[in-house]
Coordinates of C-alpha atoms in Angstrom, one line a residue:
Chain A
X1 CA 98.8 58.1 -14.5
X2 CA 101.2 61.0 -13.1
X3 CA 103.8 61.4 -16.0
X4 CA 104.7 64.0 -14.4
X5 CA 105.9 62.2 -11.5
X6 CA 107.7 59.9 -13.1
X7 CA 111.6 59.3 -12.6
X8 CA 113.3 59.5 -16.2
X9 CA 114.4 55.8 -16.3
X10 CA 110.6 55.1 -15.9
X11 CA 109.4 57.6 -18.8
X12 CA 112.3 56.1 -21.5
X13 CA 110.7 52.3 -19.6
X14 CA 107.3 53.7 -20.6
X15 CA 108.5 55.0 -24.5
X16 CA 110.5 52.2 -25.0
X17 CA 107.4 49.4 -24.2
X18 CA 105.1 51.6 -26.6
X19 CA 103.0 52.8 -23.8
X20 CA 103.4 56.6 -24.6
X21 CA 104.1 57.9 -28.6
X22 CA 107.5 59.7 -28.2
X23 CA 105.6 63.7 -29.5
X24 CA 102.9 62.6 -26.5
X25 CA 105.3 62.6 -23.8
X26 CA 106.7 66.0 -25.0
X27 CA 103.5 67.4 -25.4
X28 CA 102.6 66.4 -22.4
X29 CA 105.6 68.2 -20.4
X30 CA 104.9 71.3 -22.9
X31 CA 101.8 72.1 -21.8
X32 CA 102.7 71.9 -18.5
X33 CA 105.3 74.4 -19.5
X34 CA 103.1 76.9 -20.5
X35 CA 100.5 76.3 -17.6
X36 CA 103.4 76.3 -15.1
X37 CA 106.4 78.3 -16.3
X38 CA 104.5 81.4 -16.4
X39 CA 104.8 82.0 -12.6
X40 CA 108.5 80.3 -12.6
X41 CA 109.9 80.9 -15.2
X42 CA 112.3 78.3 -15.4
X43 CA 112.9 78.9 -19.4
X44 CA 114.4 81.4 -21.3
X45 CA 113.7 79.7 -24.3
X46 CA 111.4 76.6 -25.0
X47 CA 112.0 74.6 -28.0
X48 CA 108.9 73.1 -28.6
X49 CA 109.4 72.9 -33.2
X50 CA 112.6 71.7 -32.1
X51 CA 111.4 69.0 -29.6
X52 CA 108.9 68.0 -32.3
X53 CA 110.1 67.2 -35.0
X54 CA 112.8 65.1 -32.9
X55 CA 110.0 63.2 -30.8
X56 CA 108.4 62.4 -34.2
X57 CA 111.7 61.2 -35.9
X58 CA 111.8 58.8 -32.4
X59 CA 108.6 57.7 -32.6
X60 CA 109.0 56.1 -36.9
X61 CA 112.4 55.1 -35.3
X62 CA 110.4 52.7 -32.7
X63 CA 108.4 52.4 -35.4
X64 CA 111.1 50.6 -38.4
X65 CA 112.6 48.7 -34.8
X66 CA 115.3 50.5 -35.0
X67 CA 118.0 50.2 -31.9
X68 CA 117.2 53.8 -29.6
X69 CA 119.3 56.0 -27.1
X70 CA 119.5 54.7 -23.7
X71 CA 117.5 58.5 -23.5
X72 CA 114.9 57.7 -25.7
X73 CA 112.3 60.5 -25.5
X74 CA 113.3 61.9 -22.2
X75 CA 112.8 65.9 -21.7
X76 CA 115.6 67.9 -20.9
X77 CA 115.9 71.1 -20.4
X78 CA 119.7 73.3 -20.9
X79 CA 121.2 76.1 -19.0
X80 CA 121.4 78.9 -21.2
X81 CA 125.1 78.1 -20.9
X82 CA 125.6 76.0 -23.2
X83 CA 125.1 75.6 -26.9
X84 CA 122.8 73.8 -29.0
X85 CA 123.8 74.4 -32.5
X86 CA 121.7 77.2 -34.3
X87 CA 119.7 78.0 -30.7
X88 CA 120.3 81.7 -29.6
X89 CA 122.9 80.8 -26.1
X90 CA 122.6 83.9 -24.3
X91 CA 124.0 83.1 -21.1
X92 CA 121.5 85.5 -19.7
X93 CA 122.9 88.1 -20.8
X94 CA 121.8 91.4 -22.7
X95 CA 125.5 91.2 -25.1
X96 CA 124.5 87.8 -26.3
X97 CA 120.1 88.7 -26.5
X98 CA 120.3 87.5 -30.7
X99 CA 123.8 85.2 -30.4
X100 CA 122.8 82.3 -33.0
X101 CA 125.7 78.7 -31.4
X102 CA 127.3 77.8 -34.7
X103 CA 127.7 74.2 -33.0
X104 CA 126.8 72.6 -30.7
X105 CA 128.1 71.1 -27.0
X106 CA 129.9 67.5 -26.5
X107 CA 127.0 67.6 -24.2
X108 CA 124.4 68.4 -26.1
X109 CA 125.8 66.7 -28.3
X110 CA 125.9 63.2 -26.0
X111 CA 122.6 64.0 -24.8
X112 CA 120.7 63.8 -28.6
X113 CA 122.9 60.9 -29.7
X114 CA 121.6 58.9 -27.0
X115 CA 118.3 60.4 -28.5
X116 CA 117.3 62.7 -25.5
X117 CA 115.1 65.6 -26.2
X118 CA 116.1 69.4 -25.3
X119 CA 112.8 71.0 -24.3
X120 CA 114.6 74.1 -23.8
X121 CA 117.4 77.0 -22.1
X122 CA 116.7 77.4 -19.1
X123 CA 117.6 80.8 -17.4
X124 CA 120.2 81.6 -15.2
X125 CA 122.3 84.4 -13.4
X126 CA 124.3 86.7 -16.5
X127 CA 126.9 84.4 -17.0
X128 CA 127.1 81.6 -14.2
X129 CA 127.7 84.8 -11.9
X130 CA 125.7 84.9 -8.9
X131 CA 123.5 82.1 -6.6
X132 CA 119.8 83.4 -7.1
X133 CA 118.9 84.3 -10.6
X134 CA 118.6 87.5 -9.5
X135 CA 121.4 88.3 -12.0
X136 CA 120.0 87.5 -15.1
X137 CA 119.2 89.9 -17.4
X138 CA 115.8 88.8 -18.1
X139 CA 114.2 87.7 -15.0
X140 CA 114.7 86.3 -11.9
X141 CA 113.3 83.0 -12.3
X142 CA 111.0 82.0 -9.2
X143 CA 111.4 79.2 -6.1
X144 CA 108.8 76.3 -6.7
X145 CA 108.2 75.8 -2.9
X146 CA 108.0 79.7 -2.7
X147 CA 107.5 81.6 -5.0
X148 CA 108.3 85.1 -3.7
X149 CA 112.0 83.0 -3.2
X150 CA 114.7 82.1 -4.7
X151 CA 115.6 79.5 -6.6
X152 CA 119.3 79.9 -5.9
X153 CA 121.9 79.8 -8.7
X154 CA 123.5 80.2 -11.4
X155 CA 122.1 77.1 -12.5
X156 CA 118.1 78.7 -11.4
X157 CA 116.1 77.5 -14.3
X158 CA 117.4 74.3 -14.2
X159 CA 116.4 73.6 -10.9
X160 CA 112.9 75.7 -11.1
X161 CA 112.1 72.8 -14.5
X162 CA 113.3 69.8 -12.5
X163 CA 111.5 70.8 -8.9
X164 CA 108.1 72.0 -10.8
X165 CA 107.9 68.9 -13.2
X166 CA 108.5 70.4 -16.2
X167 CA 111.0 67.9 -17.2
X168 CA 112.8 65.3 -15.0
X169 CA 116.2 65.7 -15.9
X170 CA 117.8 69.6 -16.4
X171 CA 122.1 70.2 -17.2
X172 CA 123.4 72.9 -14.7
X173 CA 127.0 74.1 -14.3
X174 CA 128.9 74.4 -11.4
X175 CA 131.6 77.2 -10.9
X176 CA 130.9 77.6 -6.8
X177 CA 127.8 75.7 -6.1
X178 CA 125.3 76.2 -9.2
X179 CA 124.1 73.3 -9.8
X180 CA 124.5 71.7 -5.7
X181 CA 122.7 74.9 -4.1
X182 CA 119.9 75.6 -6.6
X183 CA 119.6 72.3 -6.0
X184 CA 118.9 72.1 -2.5
X185 CA 116.9 75.4 -2.4
X186 CA 114.8 73.2 -4.5
X187 CA 114.6 70.5 -3.1
X188 CA 116.2 67.8 -6.1
X189 CA 119.4 65.9 -6.4
X190 CA 122.6 68.0 -8.2
X191 CA 126.0 66.8 -9.3
X192 CA 129.5 68.0 -9.3
X193 CA 131.3 66.0 -11.5
X194 CA 135.1 65.4 -10.5
X195 CA 136.9 68.6 -12.6
X196 CA 137.8 67.1 -16.3
X197 CA 134.8 64.5 -16.5
X198 CA 132.2 66.0 -18.2
X199 CA 133.7 68.1 -21.0
X200 CA 133.5 71.9 -21.0
X201 CA 133.2 72.6 -25.3
X202 CA 130.5 74.1 -25.9
X203 CA 130.0 75.7 -22.7
X204 CA 130.7 79.7 -23.0
X205 CA 133.5 79.8 -19.4
X206 CA 133.2 81.6 -16.5
X207 CA 136.0 80.4 -14.8
X208 CA 138.0 77.4 -17.0
X209 CA 139.6 75.8 -13.8
X210 CA 136.5 75.4 -12.2
X211 CA 133.3 75.4 -13.7
X212 CA 131.8 72.0 -14.8
X213 CA 128.4 70.7 -16.2
X214 CA 126.3 68.3 -14.0
X215 CA 122.6 67.3 -14.1
X216 CA 119.7 67.9 -12.1
X217 CA 117.2 64.8 -11.1
X218 CA 114.3 64.6 -8.5
X219 CA 116.5 61.3 -7.8
X220 CA 120.6 60.0 -8.6
X221 CA 120.2 57.3 -10.4
X222 CA 118.5 59.8 -12.9
X223 CA 121.8 61.5 -12.2
X224 CA 123.6 58.4 -12.9
X225 CA 121.5 57.6 -16.1
X226 CA 122.6 60.8 -17.2
X227 CA 126.4 61.0 -15.9
X228 CA 126.6 57.6 -17.9
X229 CA 125.7 59.5 -20.8
X230 CA 127.5 62.9 -20.4
X231 CA 130.4 61.7 -18.6
X232 CA 132.9 60.6 -20.9
X233 CA 136.3 61.7 -22.5
X234 CA 136.5 64.9 -25.2
X235 CA 138.9 65.4 -27.5
X236 CA 137.8 69.4 -27.8
X237 CA 138.3 70.1 -24.5
X238 CA 142.5 69.5 -23.9
X239 CA 141.4 69.5 -19.8
X240 CA 138.5 66.2 -20.4
X241 CA 140.4 63.7 -18.2
X242 CA 141.4 60.4 -20.1
X243 CA 139.1 57.8 -17.4
X244 CA 136.9 55.4 -19.1
X245 CA 133.0 55.9 -18.7
X246 CA 131.2 54.0 -15.5
X247 CA 128.3 52.6 -14.6
X248 CA 126.1 54.7 -11.8
X249 CA 123.8 52.7 -12.0
X250 CA 124.6 48.9 -10.8
X251 CA 126.2 47.2 -8.1
X252 CA 124.2 49.8 -5.8
X253 CA 124.9 50.0 -2.0
X254 CA 122.9 48.4 0.5
X255 CA 124.3 50.0 3.2
X256 CA 127.5 52.6 4.3
X257 CA 129.1 50.0 6.8
X258 CA 132.2 50.0 4.1
X259 CA 132.7 53.8 4.2
X260 CA 134.1 56.0 6.8
X261 CA 132.7 59.7 6.8
X262 CA 134.4 63.0 7.7
X263 CA 132.7 65.8 8.8
X264 CA 134.6 69.0 9.4
X265 CA 132.4 70.1 12.5
X266 CA 134.8 72.8 13.4
X267 CA 134.2 74.9 10.1
X268 CA 130.6 73.8 10.1
X269 CA 129.8 75.5 13.7
X270 CA 129.2 79.4 11.9
X271 CA 126.0 78.1 10.2
X272 CA 122.7 78.4 11.3
X273 CA 121.5 76.5 14.7
X274 CA 118.1 75.3 12.9
X275 CA 120.2 73.9 9.5
X276 CA 123.2 72.4 11.6
X277 CA 119.7 70.7 14.1
X278 CA 118.9 69.3 9.6
X279 CA 122.7 68.5 9.9
X280 CA 122.5 67.0 12.3
X281 CA 118.9 64.6 11.1
X282 CA 120.8 63.9 7.9
X283 CA 124.3 62.1 10.1
X284 CA 122.2 60.3 12.1
X285 CA 120.5 58.8 8.7
X286 CA 124.2 57.8 7.8
X287 CA 124.8 55.8 10.9
X288 CA 121.5 54.5 11.3
X289 CA 123.3 53.0 6.5
X290 CA 126.3 51.4 9.4
X291 CA 128.9 54.2 8.2
X292 CA 131.4 55.1 10.4
X293 CA 131.3 59.0 11.3
X294 CA 134.5 60.8 12.2
X295 CA 135.7 64.3 13.1
X296 CA 138.0 65.9 10.2
X297 CA 140.5 69.3 10.0
X298 CA 138.9 71.7 7.5
X299 CA 139.1 75.1 9.2
X300 CA 141.2 75.9 6.1
X301 CA 137.9 76.2 4.4
X302 CA 137.2 79.3 6.0
X303 CA 138.8 81.3 3.4
X304 CA 137.9 79.3 0.7
X305 CA 135.3 82.5 -0.9
X306 CA 138.3 84.3 -0.3
X307 CA 140.8 82.1 -2.4
X308 CA 137.8 81.4 -4.9
X309 CA 136.4 85.2 -5.7
X310 CA 140.3 86.0 -6.0
X311 CA 141.1 83.6 -8.5
X312 CA 137.2 82.9 -10.5
X313 CA 137.1 86.6 -11.4
X314 CA 140.4 87.0 -11.8
X315 CA 139.6 83.8 -15.0
X316 CA 136.4 85.6 -15.4
X317 CA 137.9 89.1 -16.8
X318 CA 140.2 86.8 -19.4
X319 CA 137.2 84.6 -20.1
X320 CA 134.3 88.0 -20.6
X321 CA 137.7 89.9 -22.8
X322 CA 136.6 87.9 -26.1
X323 CA 132.8 89.6 -25.5
X324 CA 133.5 93.1 -27.3
X325 CA 131.2 93.8 -29.6
X326 CA 133.7 93.0 -32.4
X327 CA 133.1 89.5 -34.1
X328 CA 129.5 89.1 -32.1
X329 CA 127.4 89.8 -29.7
X330 CA 125.5 93.9 -29.4
X331 CA 127.8 96.4 -30.3
X332 CA 127.6 100.5 -29.8
X333 CA 127.6 103.0 -32.4
X334 CA 131.0 104.7 -31.7
X335 CA 133.7 107.2 -33.5
X336 CA 136.7 104.6 -32.7
X337 CA 137.6 101.2 -32.1
X338 CA 138.1 101.6 -28.4
X339 CA 134.8 103.7 -27.6
X340 CA 133.3 100.8 -29.5
X341 CA 134.4 98.5 -27.2
X342 CA 134.5 99.8 -23.9
X343 CA 130.3 101.5 -24.4
X344 CA 129.0 97.6 -25.8
X345 CA 130.8 95.7 -22.7
X346 CA 129.3 98.4 -20.1
X347 CA 125.7 97.9 -22.0
X348 CA 126.0 94.7 -22.5
X349 CA 126.8 93.4 -19.1
X350 CA 125.0 93.5 -15.8
X351 CA 126.3 95.1 -12.7
X352 CA 127.4 92.2 -11.2
X353 CA 129.2 90.7 -14.9
X354 CA 131.2 94.2 -14.7
X355 CA 131.9 94.1 -10.5
X356 CA 133.9 90.6 -10.8
X357 CA 135.4 91.9 -14.0
X358 CA 137.0 94.7 -12.7
X359 CA 137.7 92.3 -9.6
X360 CA 139.7 89.9 -11.4
X361 CA 141.5 93.4 -13.3
X362 CA 142.4 94.6 -10.2
X363 CA 144.1 90.9 -8.8
X364 CA 145.8 90.4 -12.1
X365 CA 147.1 94.2 -12.7
X366 CA 150.5 94.8 -11.6
X367 CA 151.7 95.6 -8.4
X368 CA 149.0 93.8 -6.5
X369 CA 149.4 90.0 -8.2
X370 CA 151.6 88.5 -6.0
X371 CA 149.6 90.0 -2.8
X372 CA 146.2 88.6 -4.4
X373 CA 146.2 86.1 -7.4
X374 CA 149.3 84.3 -6.7
X375 CA 148.6 83.8 -2.5
X376 CA 144.9 82.7 -3.8
X377 CA 147.1 80.2 -5.7
X378 CA 149.0 79.0 -2.9
X379 CA 145.7 79.1 -1.0
X380 CA 144.3 77.5 -3.0
X381 CA 147.2 74.3 -2.5
X382 CA 146.5 74.2 0.6
X383 CA 142.6 73.3 0.6
X384 CA 143.7 70.8 -2.1
X385 CA 146.1 69.6 0.3
X386 CA 144.2 69.7 3.1
X387 CA 141.6 67.7 1.6
X388 CA 144.0 65.3 0.7
X389 CA 145.3 64.9 4.6
X390 CA 141.0 64.3 5.3
X391 CA 140.7 62.0 2.7
X392 CA 143.6 59.1 4.4
X393 CA 141.5 59.4 6.9
X394 CA 137.7 59.1 5.7
X395 CA 136.2 58.2 1.8
X396 CA 133.3 60.4 1.9
X397 CA 133.1 64.1 3.3
X398 CA 129.6 65.9 4.1
X399 CA 128.6 69.2 5.0
X400 CA 125.2 71.0 5.0
X401 CA 125.0 71.8 1.5
X402 CA 123.4 75.9 1.8
X403 CA 123.8 77.3 4.9
X404 CA 120.0 79.0 4.7
X405 CA 117.4 77.4 3.3
X406 CA 116.1 79.0 -0.2
X407 CA 116.0 83.2 0.9
X408 CA 113.4 85.8 -0.9
X409 CA 114.0 87.4 -3.7
X410 CA 115.7 91.0 -2.9
X411 CA 116.2 90.5 0.6
X412 CA 120.5 89.9 0.1
X413 CA 122.0 92.9 -1.5
X414 CA 124.9 93.0 -0.2
X415 CA 127.5 91.4 -2.1
X416 CA 129.1 89.4 0.8
X417 CA 126.9 88.0 2.5
X418 CA 125.8 86.6 -0.9
X419 CA 129.3 85.4 -1.8
X420 CA 128.7 84.0 1.8
X421 CA 126.1 81.4 0.1
X422 CA 128.1 79.4 -0.7
X423 CA 130.8 78.9 2.1
X424 CA 130.2 75.1 2.0
X425 CA 129.9 74.4 -1.7
X426 CA 132.7 76.7 -3.0
X427 CA 135.6 73.9 -2.0
X428 CA 135.0 70.9 -4.4
X429 CA 135.4 73.5 -7.2
X430 CA 138.9 75.1 -6.2
X431 CA 140.0 71.1 -5.3
X432 CA 138.1 69.6 -8.5
X433 CA 136.2 67.4 -6.4
X434 CA 133.4 65.6 -7.3
X435 CA 130.3 66.9 -5.2
X436 CA 126.7 66.8 -4.8
X437 CA 123.7 68.0 -3.0
X438 CA 120.7 65.3 -2.0
X439 CA 117.3 66.6 -0.6
X440 CA 117.4 66.5 3.0
X441 CA 113.7 67.4 4.6
X442 CA 111.9 71.6 4.8
X443 CA 111.9 73.8 7.7
X444 CA 109.1 75.2 9.0
X445 CA 108.3 76.8 5.5
X446 CA 108.2 74.2 4.3
X447 CA 111.4 75.1 1.6
X448 CA 113.7 72.8 1.5
X449 CA 117.3 71.0 2.9
X450 CA 120.1 69.9 1.0
X451 CA 123.0 68.0 2.4
X452 CA 126.3 67.6 0.7
X453 CA 128.8 64.5 0.3
X454 CA 132.1 65.2 -1.7
X455 CA 134.9 62.6 -2.9
X456 CA 138.1 62.3 -3.7
X457 CA 138.6 63.1 -7.6
X458 CA 137.6 60.8 -9.9
X459 CA 135.1 58.8 -7.4
X460 CA 131.9 60.4 -9.3
X461 CA 129.7 56.7 -8.7
X462 CA 130.4 56.7 -5.3
X463 CA 129.2 59.4 -4.6
X464 CA 125.4 58.7 -7.1
X465 CA 125.1 55.4 -5.1
X466 CA 125.2 57.3 -1.6
X467 CA 122.7 59.4 -3.1
X468 CA 120.3 56.6 -4.0
X469 CA 120.9 54.7 -0.5
X470 CA 120.4 57.9 1.2
X471 CA 117.3 59.1 -0.8
X472 CA 115.7 55.5 0.1
X473 CA 115.3 56.4 3.7
X474 CA 114.2 60.0 2.7
X475 CA 112.2 59.4 0.6
X476 CA 112.4 62.9 -1.4
X477 CA 112.4 61.2 -5.1
X478 CA 108.7 62.1 -3.8
X479 CA 108.5 65.0 -2.7
X480 CA 106.7 67.3 -4.7
X481 CA 106.5 71.6 -4.9
X482 CA 102.1 71.3 -3.8
X483 CA 101.1 74.1 -6.4
X484 CA 102.4 71.5 -9.2
X485 CA 101.3 68.4 -7.7
X486 CA 99.1 67.8 -9.7
X487 CA 98.6 67.9 -13.9
X488 CA 98.6 71.3 -15.9
X489 CA 94.5 71.5 -17.4
X490 CA 94.2 72.0 -21.1
Chain B
X1 CA 148.4 97.3 1.1
X2 CA 147.1 100.6 0.0
X3 CA 143.8 101.3 0.3
X4 CA 141.0 101.0 -3.0
X5 CA 140.1 104.3 -4.5
X6 CA 138.5 106.3 -6.6
X7 CA 141.4 106.5 -9.0
X8 CA 142.1 102.8 -9.0
X9 CA 138.3 102.2 -10.3
X10 CA 139.0 104.6 -13.5
X11 CA 142.0 102.4 -14.6
X12 CA 140.3 99.5 -13.6
X13 CA 137.4 100.5 -16.5
X14 CA 140.5 101.2 -18.9
X15 CA 142.1 98.0 -18.1
X16 CA 138.6 96.3 -18.5
X17 CA 137.7 98.6 -21.3
X18 CA 134.1 98.8 -19.5
X19 CA 132.7 102.9 -19.3
X20 CA 131.3 103.2 -16.4
X21 CA 127.9 105.8 -15.7
X22 CA 128.8 108.2 -12.9
X23 CA 125.8 106.1 -11.2
X24 CA 127.8 102.3 -11.6
X25 CA 130.5 103.6 -10.8
X26 CA 129.8 104.6 -7.0
X27 CA 128.1 101.4 -6.2
X28 CA 130.8 99.5 -8.2
X29 CA 133.4 101.4 -6.3
X30 CA 131.9 101.0 -3.1
X31 CA 130.9 97.4 -3.9
X32 CA 134.5 96.2 -4.4
X33 CA 135.9 98.3 -1.3
X34 CA 134.2 95.8 0.3
X35 CA 135.5 93.0 -1.6
X36 CA 139.0 93.6 -1.7
X37 CA 138.9 94.7 1.9
X38 CA 137.1 90.5 2.4
X39 CA 139.7 89.0 0.5
X40 CA 142.8 90.5 2.4
X41 CA 141.7 88.3 5.5
X42 CA 144.2 85.4 3.1
X43 CA 147.2 87.0 4.0
X44 CA 147.0 85.7 7.8
X45 CA 147.4 82.9 6.2
X46 CA 150.7 80.8 6.2
X47 CA 151.6 79.9 2.5
X48 CA 155.8 79.8 3.1
X49 CA 157.0 77.1 0.7
X50 CA 153.7 76.1 -0.9
X51 CA 153.8 76.4 -4.5
X52 CA 151.0 78.1 -6.5
X53 CA 147.9 75.7 -8.3
X54 CA 148.2 75.5 -11.3
X55 CA 146.8 72.0 -11.9
X56 CA 143.6 71.8 -9.9
X57 CA 143.4 67.8 -10.9
X58 CA 146.8 65.3 -10.5
X59 CA 145.4 62.8 -12.8
X60 CA 146.4 65.0 -15.6
X61 CA 148.4 66.6 -16.1
X62 CA 150.9 67.2 -19.7
X63 CA 150.4 69.0 -22.6
X64 CA 147.6 67.2 -24.5
X65 CA 148.5 67.0 -28.1
X66 CA 146.9 66.1 -31.4
X67 CA 148.8 65.7 -34.3
X68 CA 149.1 68.7 -37.2
X69 CA 145.6 67.7 -39.5
X70 CA 143.6 69.6 -41.3
X71 CA 140.3 68.8 -40.3
X72 CA 137.0 70.5 -41.1
X73 CA 136.3 73.7 -38.8
X74 CA 132.8 74.9 -40.1
X75 CA 131.6 77.3 -42.9
X76 CA 132.7 80.7 -43.3
X77 CA 128.5 81.3 -43.3
X78 CA 127.7 80.1 -39.4
X79 CA 130.7 82.7 -38.6
X80 CA 129.2 85.9 -40.1
X81 CA 125.6 85.4 -39.1
X82 CA 126.5 86.2 -36.0
X83 CA 129.3 89.5 -37.2
X84 CA 127.5 92.8 -36.2
X85 CA 128.7 94.4 -39.7
X86 CA 130.4 93.1 -42.0
X87 CA 131.2 93.4 -46.2
X88 CA 131.7 90.1 -47.4
X89 CA 134.3 87.9 -45.4
X90 CA 135.8 90.8 -43.4
X91 CA 134.2 92.5 -40.1
X92 CA 133.9 95.9 -40.7
X93 CA 134.6 98.4 -37.0
X94 CA 135.1 101.8 -36.6
X95 CA 139.4 103.1 -37.2
X96 CA 141.5 101.3 -35.0
X97 CA 144.4 103.4 -36.2
X98 CA 144.7 107.0 -35.3
X99 CA 144.4 109.4 -38.5

């Protein structure tokens, strides 16, 4: 039996039925990590001993017939900007190389309450700022479909771990596309929930009005399973929505005849021809599922990158002001407090982080705030209003996830060219909308495409169920990168 | 808008409390100038009578309060584990106030 090809749900069922012990499952996946991760570099910190202890306790629990959580024995990888108590959280930065989390994030607590096993912390662009993993202070990660290519970012390692079947589930965070774009590049499902659906308590903040934690999985129902656990109100996050927990995996859709799908053709026309061709194939699948397709106007979205980078960098400049070398993190030697802060921050932060902090500082500074920050706030309102007008005409909006398939590492050097990678994902963060990326075939180089579905706020379950139905046509859950579609050798 | 120049970068380093080397400054200057030019496209968007977006979700736009109850926090030792330099409970730093 190829355990690596099992879904999270199947693994859980194998454990519940007694086919495998939790210890066997964990050791199996750690064997895969040991064999394959050196070429992928998905993990910053595998948590072997901690996971083994949890697995052994879980096996005892089952032997004693105690109730088992709905994620029991499922190995889950966690992006290294979310806290697990007493485990290092680096945020992919030198600044926090030795920072031990004093508390667990709500999401990691929720997962462990349901007996999930958190097997390691994964690589990311530093402080979640990037779209390729190349801004990690440690090393870039590699795309399992082509090791010379980027897996996308910033949740790079979490996407790689699931795509290469080193874990059936992982968590990432999405501020401008950082779950959906790597999901698209790696051929897996990635979901950004409605803003406020998942608690940000214990997630190191980048852009507080944009950040959302969400799952990666090989299939949509596993996304739903994870969301049923992490998608709940949290009293420690004042932006957490007071919505009830929802069911994502029952009452599944048989077809899409009840849905109208809006496509902003004018906006996505600028994408490369190959991407548009693939996208049109995904639209045909929606038509085959009896969805109604209409054209909608979202031309304001051409300003979404500019709007995002002003606002997110402004928020980042404030959020990263806490890293001053005084109370925690890297501290450089200095003779006065000001130099201590300036030198620690220069040494601890990488180039991209410094760039975004300075940009954010600029747009908030006296004399520029009206022209940049307040202007961007108003354009953000316009974007939200235009989405509302569009959703009066349709139930779901569809676009490609990314303008291209995975690019080669070090290929993109121009900052604007890199930022434009997020042109299709960023608007969901600006408007707080839920959005999912589902795999949609491969290009001529065997690199995955992704298609994106967006819904009005709070309609998270609609997207997961839609992605599930879409998957029954594409069979994308069966696509495993050839290099990793095999057992690891002992 | 006045063009972004080197003195602006120096001001930003001071405000953001990040001291860069000359080589870093070159790359930062080049990139930031490019990005500022790019984001200036927003001046084309008509936002007359459009309010600033203060709440991204309309599903909850009220302050979230709780009762003023003392609840357990973390032990001091937990926080001190990450402090680079401390004497007892006190964090030690170079002088803050000029002599």
